[in-house]
Amino acid sequence: MGRVALVTGGTRGIGAAIAVALKAAGYTVAVNYAGNEEAAAAFTREHGIPAYKWDVSSYEACEAGTAKVVADLGPIEILVNNAGITRDGMFHKMTPADWNAVINTNLTGLFNMTHPVWGGMRDRSFGRIISISSINGQKGQMGQVNYSAAKAGDLGFTKALAQEGAAKGITVNAICPGYIATDMVKKVPEKVINERIIPHIPVGRLGEPEEIARCVVFLASDEAGFITGSTLTANGGQYMI
């Protein structure tokens, strides 16, 4: 069996593509999900990847959940922080609940998930932490102050933690997808996608979840051992830094 990889928010969209790609690359994969038990069961039936339910915004739930994965599969050596939510709205209408829900899942969730596995990675002198941020954490987005703040915070988390892990054989990197053809994006009216989104993407199309998954597989590999503290942008040229 290959190294154990855990993908949060891993039963749908980008997370599901990541989990499937990691399994195809030879890893032993588990996924986490928050609430859609029907989708999780269908994912497990189709791909043979076990799914575990807990809320990444709860540290206690993450401690218990990661312990269960370790007991079932072995030490977690690759962690993909993919779980995320949106509560979009203009700032003057944004409620504290909207703010806290997004920050607690999309930013604090990285701490909650990474902290319980960090000690084991240090002890084994190997680990891969890969967090899925967003183009909107790089450039900001009107109507997403909470989401943009959290995703920008993910990048600061990555850069700082990478410095702590480097001497212990642990790399910490982030990926910033642009607009990807997930179910969430496909719910946007076609007219809006064709007239307001795609014209701003130089490659002229939405990205595919599998394209983000291939980035993760590379960063998880031994060949990527000299890459840490980095942000990999995968946005079709929409935003360049």
PDB file of C-alpha atoms in Angstrom:
ATOM      1  CA  MET A   1       0.000   0.000   0.000  1.00  0.00           C
ATOM      2  CA  GLY A   2       1.166   3.523  -0.801  1.00  0.00           C
ATOM      3  CA  ARG A   3       1.503   6.465   1.516  1.00  0.00           C
ATOM      4  CA  VAL A   4      -1.732   7.518   3.181  1.00  0.00           C
ATOM      5  CA  ALA A   5      -3.343  10.680   1.801  1.00  0.00           C
ATOM      6  CA  LEU A   6      -6.349  12.446   3.323  1.00  0.00           C
ATOM      7  CA  VAL A   7      -8.406  14.908   1.275  1.00  0.00           C
ATOM      8  CA  THR A   8     -10.898  17.146   3.062  1.00  0.00           C
ATOM      9  CA  GLY A   9     -14.080  18.016   1.198  1.00  0.00           C
ATOM     10  CA  GLY A  10     -13.147  15.066  -0.947  1.00  0.00           C
ATOM     11  CA  THR A  11     -16.402  13.567  -2.210  1.00  0.00           C
ATOM     12  CA  ARG A  12     -17.373  16.183  -4.805  1.00  0.00           C
ATOM     13  CA  GLY A  13     -15.867  18.656  -7.241  1.00  0.00           C
ATOM     14  CA  ILE A  14     -12.162  19.421  -7.036  1.00  0.00           C
ATOM     15  CA  GLY A  15     -11.745  17.331  -3.894  1.00  0.00           C
ATOM     16  CA  ALA A  16     -13.164  14.222  -5.543  1.00  0.00           C
ATOM     17  CA  ALA A  17     -10.887  14.673  -8.563  1.00  0.00           C
ATOM     18  CA  ILE A  18      -7.897  15.019  -6.238  1.00  0.00           C
ATOM     19  CA  ALA A  19      -8.780  11.882  -4.309  1.00  0.00           C
ATOM     20  CA  VAL A  20      -9.254   9.819  -7.470  1.00  0.00           C
ATOM     21  CA  ALA A  21      -5.972  11.086  -8.948  1.00  0.00           C
ATOM     22  CA  LEU A  22      -4.040  10.300  -5.784  1.00  0.00           C
ATOM     23  CA  LYS A  23      -5.444   6.789  -5.698  1.00  0.00           C
ATOM     24  CA  ALA A  24      -4.492   6.296  -9.368  1.00  0.00           C
ATOM     25  CA  ALA A  25      -0.975   7.456  -8.481  1.00  0.00           C
ATOM     26  CA  GLY A  26      -0.659   4.665  -5.909  1.00  0.00           C
ATOM     27  CA  TYR A  27      -1.595   6.381  -2.652  1.00  0.00           C
ATOM     28  CA  THR A  28      -3.913   4.932  -0.041  1.00  0.00           C
ATOM     29  CA  VAL A  29      -6.610   7.596   0.051  1.00  0.00           C
ATOM     30  CA  ALA A  30      -9.291   8.649   2.496  1.00  0.00           C
ATOM     31  CA  VAL A  31     -11.660  11.583   2.155  1.00  0.00           C
ATOM     32  CA  ASN A  32     -13.513  13.746   4.605  1.00  0.00           C
ATOM     33  CA  TYR A  33     -16.931  15.300   4.052  1.00  0.00           C
ATOM     34  CA  ALA A  34     -19.187  17.547   6.086  1.00  0.00           C
ATOM     35  CA  GLY A  35     -22.792  16.670   5.423  1.00  0.00           C
ATOM     36  CA  ASN A  36     -23.938  15.122   2.145  1.00  0.00           C
ATOM     37  CA  GLU A  37     -24.065  11.471   3.126  1.00  0.00           C
ATOM     38  CA  GLU A  38     -25.720  10.394  -0.122  1.00  0.00           C
ATOM     39  CA  ALA A  39     -22.938  11.909  -2.229  1.00  0.00           C
ATOM     40  CA  ALA A  40     -20.293  10.441   0.064  1.00  0.00           C
ATOM     41  CA  ALA A  41     -21.777   6.944  -0.143  1.00  0.00           C
ATOM     42  CA  ALA A  42     -21.997   7.174  -3.933  1.00  0.00           C
ATOM     43  CA  PHE A  43     -18.378   8.343  -4.129  1.00  0.00           C
ATOM     44  CA  THR A  44     -17.164   5.447  -2.003  1.00  0.00           C
ATOM     45  CA  ARG A  45     -19.153   2.916  -4.017  1.00  0.00           C
ATOM     46  CA  GLU A  46     -17.771   4.225  -7.297  1.00  0.00           C
ATOM     47  CA  HIS A  47     -14.137   4.691  -6.336  1.00  0.00           C
ATOM     48  CA  GLY A  48     -13.532   2.399  -3.369  1.00  0.00           C
ATOM     49  CA  ILE A  49     -12.226   5.315  -1.293  1.00  0.00           C
ATOM     50  CA  PRO A  50     -13.465   5.445   2.321  1.00  0.00           C
ATOM     51  CA  ALA A  51     -15.237   8.628   3.394  1.00  0.00           C
ATOM     52  CA  TYR A  52     -15.303   9.965   6.948  1.00  0.00           C
ATOM     53  CA  LYS A  53     -17.748  12.584   8.202  1.00  0.00           C
ATOM     54  CA  TRP A  54     -16.677  15.484  10.376  1.00  0.00           C
ATOM     55  CA  ASP A  55     -16.709  19.280  10.426  1.00  0.00           C
ATOM     56  CA  VAL A  56     -13.273  20.812   9.780  1.00  0.00           C
ATOM     57  CA  SER A  57     -14.287  23.957  11.667  1.00  0.00           C
ATOM     58  CA  SER A  58     -14.163  21.914  14.908  1.00  0.00           C
ATOM     59  CA  TYR A  59     -10.709  21.093  16.273  1.00  0.00           C
ATOM     60  CA  GLU A  60     -12.072  18.271  18.411  1.00  0.00           C
ATOM     61  CA  ALA A  61     -13.819  16.740  15.395  1.00  0.00           C
ATOM     62  CA  CYS A  62     -10.597  16.939  13.371  1.00  0.00           C
ATOM     63  CA  GLU A  63      -8.614  15.284  16.158  1.00  0.00           C
ATOM     64  CA  ALA A  64     -11.112  12.440  16.360  1.00  0.00           C
ATOM     65  CA  GLY A  65     -11.496  12.135  12.601  1.00  0.00           C
ATOM     66  CA  THR A  66      -7.797  12.017  11.809  1.00  0.00           C
ATOM     67  CA  ALA A  67      -7.286   9.495  14.624  1.00  0.00           C
ATOM     68  CA  LYS A  68      -9.926   7.262  13.036  1.00  0.00           C
ATOM     69  CA  VAL A  69      -8.228   7.468   9.628  1.00  0.00           C
ATOM     70  CA  VAL A  70      -4.865   6.610  11.208  1.00  0.00           C
ATOM     71  CA  ALA A  71      -6.384   3.647  13.056  1.00  0.00           C
ATOM     72  CA  ASP A  72      -7.973   2.351   9.840  1.00  0.00           C
ATOM     73  CA  LEU A  73      -5.285   3.087   7.257  1.00  0.00           C
ATOM     74  CA  GLY A  74      -2.058   4.138   8.954  1.00  0.00           C
ATOM     75  CA  PRO A  75      -0.218   7.426   9.520  1.00  0.00           C
ATOM     76  CA  ILE A  76      -1.381  10.350   7.387  1.00  0.00           C
ATOM     77  CA  GLU A  77       1.565  11.453   5.263  1.00  0.00           C
ATOM     78  CA  ILE A  78      -0.206  13.665   2.716  1.00  0.00           C
ATOM     79  CA  LEU A  79      -2.907  16.102   3.809  1.00  0.00           C
ATOM     80  CA  VAL A  80      -4.902  18.040   1.226  1.00  0.00           C
ATOM     81  CA  ASN A  81      -6.863  20.884   2.807  1.00  0.00           C
ATOM     82  CA  ASN A  82      -9.612  21.296   0.240  1.00  0.00           C
ATOM     83  CA  ALA A  83     -12.785  21.741   2.310  1.00  0.00           C
ATOM     84  CA  GLY A  84     -14.376  25.138   1.858  1.00  0.00           C
ATOM     85  CA  ILE A  85     -17.666  27.000   1.876  1.00  0.00           C
ATOM     86  CA  THR A  86     -19.001  30.314   0.594  1.00  0.00           C
ATOM     87  CA  ARG A  87     -21.417  32.776   2.174  1.00  0.00           C
ATOM     88  CA  ASP A  88     -21.299  35.488  -0.467  1.00  0.00           C
ATOM     89  CA  GLY A  89     -22.754  38.940  -0.067  1.00  0.00           C
ATOM     90  CA  MET A  90     -21.800  42.591  -0.240  1.00  0.00           C
ATOM     91  CA  PHE A  91     -19.919  43.670   2.867  1.00  0.00           C
ATOM     92  CA  HIS A  92     -22.579  46.087   4.097  1.00  0.00           C
ATOM     93  CA  LYS A  93     -25.034  43.187   4.155  1.00  0.00           C
ATOM     94  CA  MET A  94     -22.635  40.556   5.509  1.00  0.00           C
ATOM     95  CA  THR A  95     -23.520  39.214   8.930  1.00  0.00           C
ATOM     96  CA  PRO A  96     -21.112  38.076  11.644  1.00  0.00           C
ATOM     97  CA  ALA A  97     -22.459  34.565  11.070  1.00  0.00           C
ATOM     98  CA  ASP A  98     -21.536  34.774   7.358  1.00  0.00           C
ATOM     99  CA  TRP A  99     -18.044  35.970   8.256  1.00  0.00           C
ATOM    100  CA  ASN A 100     -17.411  33.433  11.003  1.00  0.00           C
ATOM    101  CA  ALA A 101     -18.702  30.431   9.054  1.00  0.00           C
ATOM    102  CA  VAL A 102     -16.327  31.071   6.151  1.00  0.00           C
ATOM    103  CA  ILE A 103     -13.298  31.956   8.284  1.00  0.00           C
ATOM    104  CA  ASN A 104     -13.837  28.988  10.597  1.00  0.00           C
ATOM    105  CA  THR A 105     -14.046  26.494   7.731  1.00  0.00           C
ATOM    106  CA  ASN A 106     -11.740  27.962   5.091  1.00  0.00           C
ATOM    107  CA  LEU A 107      -8.955  29.279   7.315  1.00  0.00           C
ATOM    108  CA  THR A 108      -9.236  27.903  10.838  1.00  0.00           C
ATOM    109  CA  GLY A 109      -9.991  24.546   9.234  1.00  0.00           C
ATOM    110  CA  LEU A 110      -6.379  24.443   7.996  1.00  0.00           C
ATOM    111  CA  PHE A 111      -5.118  24.715  11.564  1.00  0.00           C
ATOM    112  CA  ASN A 112      -7.673  22.216  12.820  1.00  0.00           C
ATOM    113  CA  MET A 113      -6.704  19.612  10.222  1.00  0.00           C
ATOM    114  CA  THR A 114      -2.958  20.177  10.061  1.00  0.00           C
ATOM    115  CA  HIS A 115      -2.171  20.437  13.755  1.00  0.00           C
ATOM    116  CA  PRO A 116      -3.247  16.864  14.675  1.00  0.00           C
ATOM    117  CA  VAL A 117      -1.061  15.301  11.933  1.00  0.00           C
ATOM    118  CA  TRP A 118       1.918  17.653  12.191  1.00  0.00           C
ATOM    119  CA  GLY A 119       3.625  15.893  15.097  1.00  0.00           C
ATOM    120  CA  GLY A 120       3.579  12.542  13.327  1.00  0.00           C
ATOM    121  CA  MET A 121       5.001  14.080  10.166  1.00  0.00           C
ATOM    122  CA  ARG A 122       7.835  15.614  12.201  1.00  0.00           C
ATOM    123  CA  ASP A 123       8.554  12.308  13.905  1.00  0.00           C
ATOM    124  CA  ARG A 124       8.724  10.486  10.553  1.00  0.00           C
ATOM    125  CA  SER A 125      10.670  13.306   8.854  1.00  0.00           C
ATOM    126  CA  PHE A 126       8.247  13.328   5.964  1.00  0.00           C
ATOM    127  CA  GLY A 127       5.014  15.076   5.118  1.00  0.00           C
ATOM    128  CA  ARG A 128       3.097  16.941   2.477  1.00  0.00           C
ATOM    129  CA  ILE A 129       0.586  19.666   3.337  1.00  0.00           C
ATOM    130  CA  ILE A 130      -1.245  20.981   0.268  1.00  0.00           C
ATOM    131  CA  SER A 131      -3.969  23.575   0.715  1.00  0.00           C
ATOM    132  CA  ILE A 132      -6.442  24.629  -1.946  1.00  0.00           C
ATOM    133  CA  SER A 133      -6.714  28.415  -1.819  1.00  0.00           C
ATOM    134  CA  SER A 134      -8.257  30.483  -4.622  1.00  0.00           C
ATOM    135  CA  ILE A 135      -7.600  33.130  -7.233  1.00  0.00           C
ATOM    136  CA  ASN A 136      -9.847  35.329  -5.097  1.00  0.00           C
ATOM    137  CA  GLY A 137      -7.431  34.985  -2.195  1.00  0.00           C
ATOM    138  CA  GLN A 138      -4.813  36.541  -4.475  1.00  0.00           C
ATOM    139  CA  LYS A 139      -6.748  39.342  -6.151  1.00  0.00           C
ATOM    140  CA  GLY A 140      -9.844  39.746  -3.980  1.00  0.00           C
ATOM    141  CA  GLN A 141     -13.428  39.599  -5.207  1.00  0.00           C
ATOM    142  CA  MET A 142     -16.351  41.932  -4.665  1.00  0.00           C
ATOM    143  CA  GLY A 143     -19.058  40.207  -2.664  1.00  0.00           C
ATOM    144  CA  GLN A 144     -16.571  37.769  -1.156  1.00  0.00           C
ATOM    145  CA  VAL A 145     -14.746  39.719   1.529  1.00  0.00           C
ATOM    146  CA  ASN A 146     -15.018  36.779   3.932  1.00  0.00           C
ATOM    147  CA  TYR A 147     -13.939  34.184   1.348  1.00  0.00           C
ATOM    148  CA  SER A 148     -11.106  36.320  -0.048  1.00  0.00           C
ATOM    149  CA  ALA A 149      -9.801  37.043   3.448  1.00  0.00           C
ATOM    150  CA  ALA A 150      -9.827  33.370   4.382  1.00  0.00           C
ATOM    151  CA  LYS A 151      -8.161  32.234   1.171  1.00  0.00           C
ATOM    152  CA  ALA A 152      -5.491  34.936   1.483  1.00  0.00           C
ATOM    153  CA  GLY A 153      -4.930  33.723   5.029  1.00  0.00           C
ATOM    154  CA  ASP A 154      -4.356  30.217   3.669  1.00  0.00           C
ATOM    155  CA  LEU A 155      -1.359  31.586   1.754  1.00  0.00           C
ATOM    156  CA  GLY A 156       0.144  33.178   4.862  1.00  0.00           C
ATOM    157  CA  PHE A 157      -0.382  29.911   6.739  1.00  0.00           C
ATOM    158  CA  THR A 158       1.435  28.077   3.950  1.00  0.00           C
ATOM    159  CA  LYS A 159       4.452  30.388   3.842  1.00  0.00           C
ATOM    160  CA  ALA A 160       4.975  30.426   7.601  1.00  0.00           C
ATOM    161  CA  LEU A 161       4.437  26.726   8.233  1.00  0.00           C
ATOM    162  CA  ALA A 162       6.704  25.802   5.325  1.00  0.00           C
ATOM    163  CA  GLN A 163       9.598  27.413   7.188  1.00  0.00           C
ATOM    164  CA  GLU A 164       8.897  25.275  10.248  1.00  0.00           C
ATOM    165  CA  GLY A 165       8.579  22.036   8.304  1.00  0.00           C
ATOM    166  CA  ALA A 166      11.488  22.361   5.901  1.00  0.00           C
ATOM    167  CA  ALA A 167      14.173  20.931   8.179  1.00  0.00           C
ATOM    168  CA  LYS A 168      11.907  18.007   9.034  1.00  0.00           C
ATOM    169  CA  GLY A 169      11.257  16.855   5.464  1.00  0.00           C
ATOM    170  CA  ILE A 170       7.764  18.372   5.379  1.00  0.00           C
ATOM    171  CA  THR A 171       6.704  20.562   2.473  1.00  0.00           C
ATOM    172  CA  VAL A 172       3.807  22.978   2.721  1.00  0.00           C
ATOM    173  CA  ASN A 173       2.346  24.422  -0.466  1.00  0.00           C
ATOM    174  CA  ALA A 174      -0.847  25.999  -1.786  1.00  0.00           C
ATOM    175  CA  ILE A 175      -2.720  25.881  -5.059  1.00  0.00           C
ATOM    176  CA  CYS A 176      -4.893  28.760  -6.246  1.00  0.00           C
ATOM    177  CA  PRO A 177      -7.445  27.558  -8.798  1.00  0.00           C
ATOM    178  CA  GLY A 178      -9.278  29.988 -11.007  1.00  0.00           C
ATOM    179  CA  TYR A 179     -12.754  29.253 -12.339  1.00  0.00           C
ATOM    180  CA  ILE A 180     -13.117  25.468 -12.500  1.00  0.00           C
ATOM    181  CA  ALA A 181     -15.996  23.557 -14.091  1.00  0.00           C
ATOM    182  CA  THR A 182     -17.442  22.196 -10.862  1.00  0.00           C
ATOM    183  CA  ASP A 183     -21.131  21.809 -10.076  1.00  0.00           C
ATOM    184  CA  MET A 184     -21.000  25.075  -8.129  1.00  0.00           C
ATOM    185  CA  VAL A 185     -19.635  27.071 -11.069  1.00  0.00           C
ATOM    186  CA  LYS A 186     -21.947  25.332 -13.514  1.00  0.00           C
ATOM    187  CA  LYS A 187     -24.899  26.685 -11.523  1.00  0.00           C
ATOM    188  CA  VAL A 188     -23.927  30.168 -12.678  1.00  0.00           C
ATOM    189  CA  PRO A 189     -26.136  31.148 -15.651  1.00  0.00           C
ATOM    190  CA  GLU A 190     -24.496  30.212 -18.945  1.00  0.00           C
ATOM    191  CA  LYS A 191     -24.825  33.797 -20.170  1.00  0.00           C
ATOM    192  CA  VAL A 192     -22.802  35.024 -17.185  1.00  0.00           C
ATOM    193  CA  ILE A 193     -20.118  32.371 -17.707  1.00  0.00           C
ATOM    194  CA  ASN A 194     -19.812  33.121 -21.412  1.00  0.00           C
ATOM    195  CA  GLU A 195     -19.984  36.905 -21.216  1.00  0.00           C
ATOM    196  CA  ARG A 196     -18.463  37.832 -17.854  1.00  0.00           C
ATOM    197  CA  ILE A 197     -16.116  35.017 -16.844  1.00  0.00           C
ATOM    198  CA  ILE A 198     -14.556  33.283 -19.835  1.00  0.00           C
ATOM    199  CA  PRO A 199     -13.627  36.537 -21.649  1.00  0.00           C
ATOM    200  CA  HIS A 200     -11.288  37.285 -18.711  1.00  0.00           C
ATOM    201  CA  ILE A 201      -9.531  33.894 -18.975  1.00  0.00           C
ATOM    202  CA  PRO A 202      -6.814  34.068 -21.633  1.00  0.00           C
ATOM    203  CA  VAL A 203      -6.965  30.339 -22.427  1.00  0.00           C
ATOM    204  CA  GLY A 204     -10.648  30.838 -23.255  1.00  0.00           C
ATOM    205  CA  ARG A 205     -12.289  28.204 -21.102  1.00  0.00           C
ATOM    206  CA  LEU A 206     -13.013  27.035 -17.574  1.00  0.00           C
ATOM    207  CA  GLY A 207     -10.506  24.748 -15.918  1.00  0.00           C
ATOM    208  CA  GLU A 208     -11.261  21.109 -15.177  1.00  0.00           C
ATOM    209  CA  PRO A 209     -11.073  19.575 -11.679  1.00  0.00           C
ATOM    210  CA  GLU A 210      -8.597  17.022 -12.991  1.00  0.00           C
ATOM    211  CA  GLU A 211      -6.186  19.830 -13.864  1.00  0.00           C
ATOM    212  CA  ILE A 212      -6.063  20.891 -10.220  1.00  0.00           C
ATOM    213  CA  ALA A 213      -5.742  17.253  -9.188  1.00  0.00           C
ATOM    214  CA  ARG A 214      -2.629  16.836 -11.310  1.00  0.00           C
ATOM    215  CA  CYS A 215      -1.051  19.782  -9.500  1.00  0.00           C
ATOM    216  CA  VAL A 216      -1.731  18.065  -6.176  1.00  0.00           C
ATOM    217  CA  VAL A 217      -0.277  14.750  -7.323  1.00  0.00           C
ATOM    218  CA  PHE A 218       2.933  16.511  -8.313  1.00  0.00           C
ATOM    219  CA  LEU A 219       3.267  18.446  -5.052  1.00  0.00           C
ATOM    220  CA  ALA A 220       2.625  15.242  -3.075  1.00  0.00           C
ATOM    221  CA  SER A 221       5.401  13.382  -4.865  1.00  0.00           C
ATOM    222  CA  ASP A 222       8.996  12.829  -3.796  1.00  0.00           C
ATOM    223  CA  GLU A 223      10.027  14.739  -6.917  1.00  0.00           C
ATOM    224  CA  ALA A 224       8.537  17.917  -5.421  1.00  0.00           C
ATOM    225  CA  GLY A 225      10.669  17.761  -2.279  1.00  0.00           C
ATOM    226  CA  PHE A 226      12.518  21.008  -3.086  1.00  0.00           C
ATOM    227  CA  ILE A 227       9.280  22.977  -3.477  1.00  0.00           C
ATOM    228  CA  THR A 228       7.873  24.426  -0.265  1.00  0.00           C
ATOM    229  CA  GLY A 229       6.156  27.637   0.769  1.00  0.00           C
ATOM    230  CA  SER A 230       5.000  28.038  -2.812  1.00  0.00           C
ATOM    231  CA  THR A 231       1.707  29.085  -4.357  1.00  0.00           C
ATOM    232  CA  LEU A 232       0.886  27.346  -7.621  1.00  0.00           C
ATOM    233  CA  THR A 233      -1.628  29.299  -9.679  1.00  0.00           C
ATOM    234  CA  ALA A 234      -3.864  27.349 -12.037  1.00  0.00           C
ATOM    235  CA  ASN A 235      -6.234  29.899 -13.504  1.00  0.00           C
ATOM    236  CA  GLY A 236      -5.743  29.908 -17.272  1.00  0.00           C
ATOM    237  CA  GLY A 237      -3.839  33.187 -17.113  1.00  0.00           C
ATOM    238  CA  GLN A 238      -6.697  35.131 -15.542  1.00  0.00           C
ATOM    239  CA  TYR A 239      -4.483  36.543 -12.804  1.00  0.00           C
ATOM    240  CA  MET A 240      -0.694  36.518 -12.991  1.00  0.00           C
ATOM    241  CA  ILE A 241       1.709  37.213 -10.138  1.00  0.00           C
TER     242      ILE A 241
END
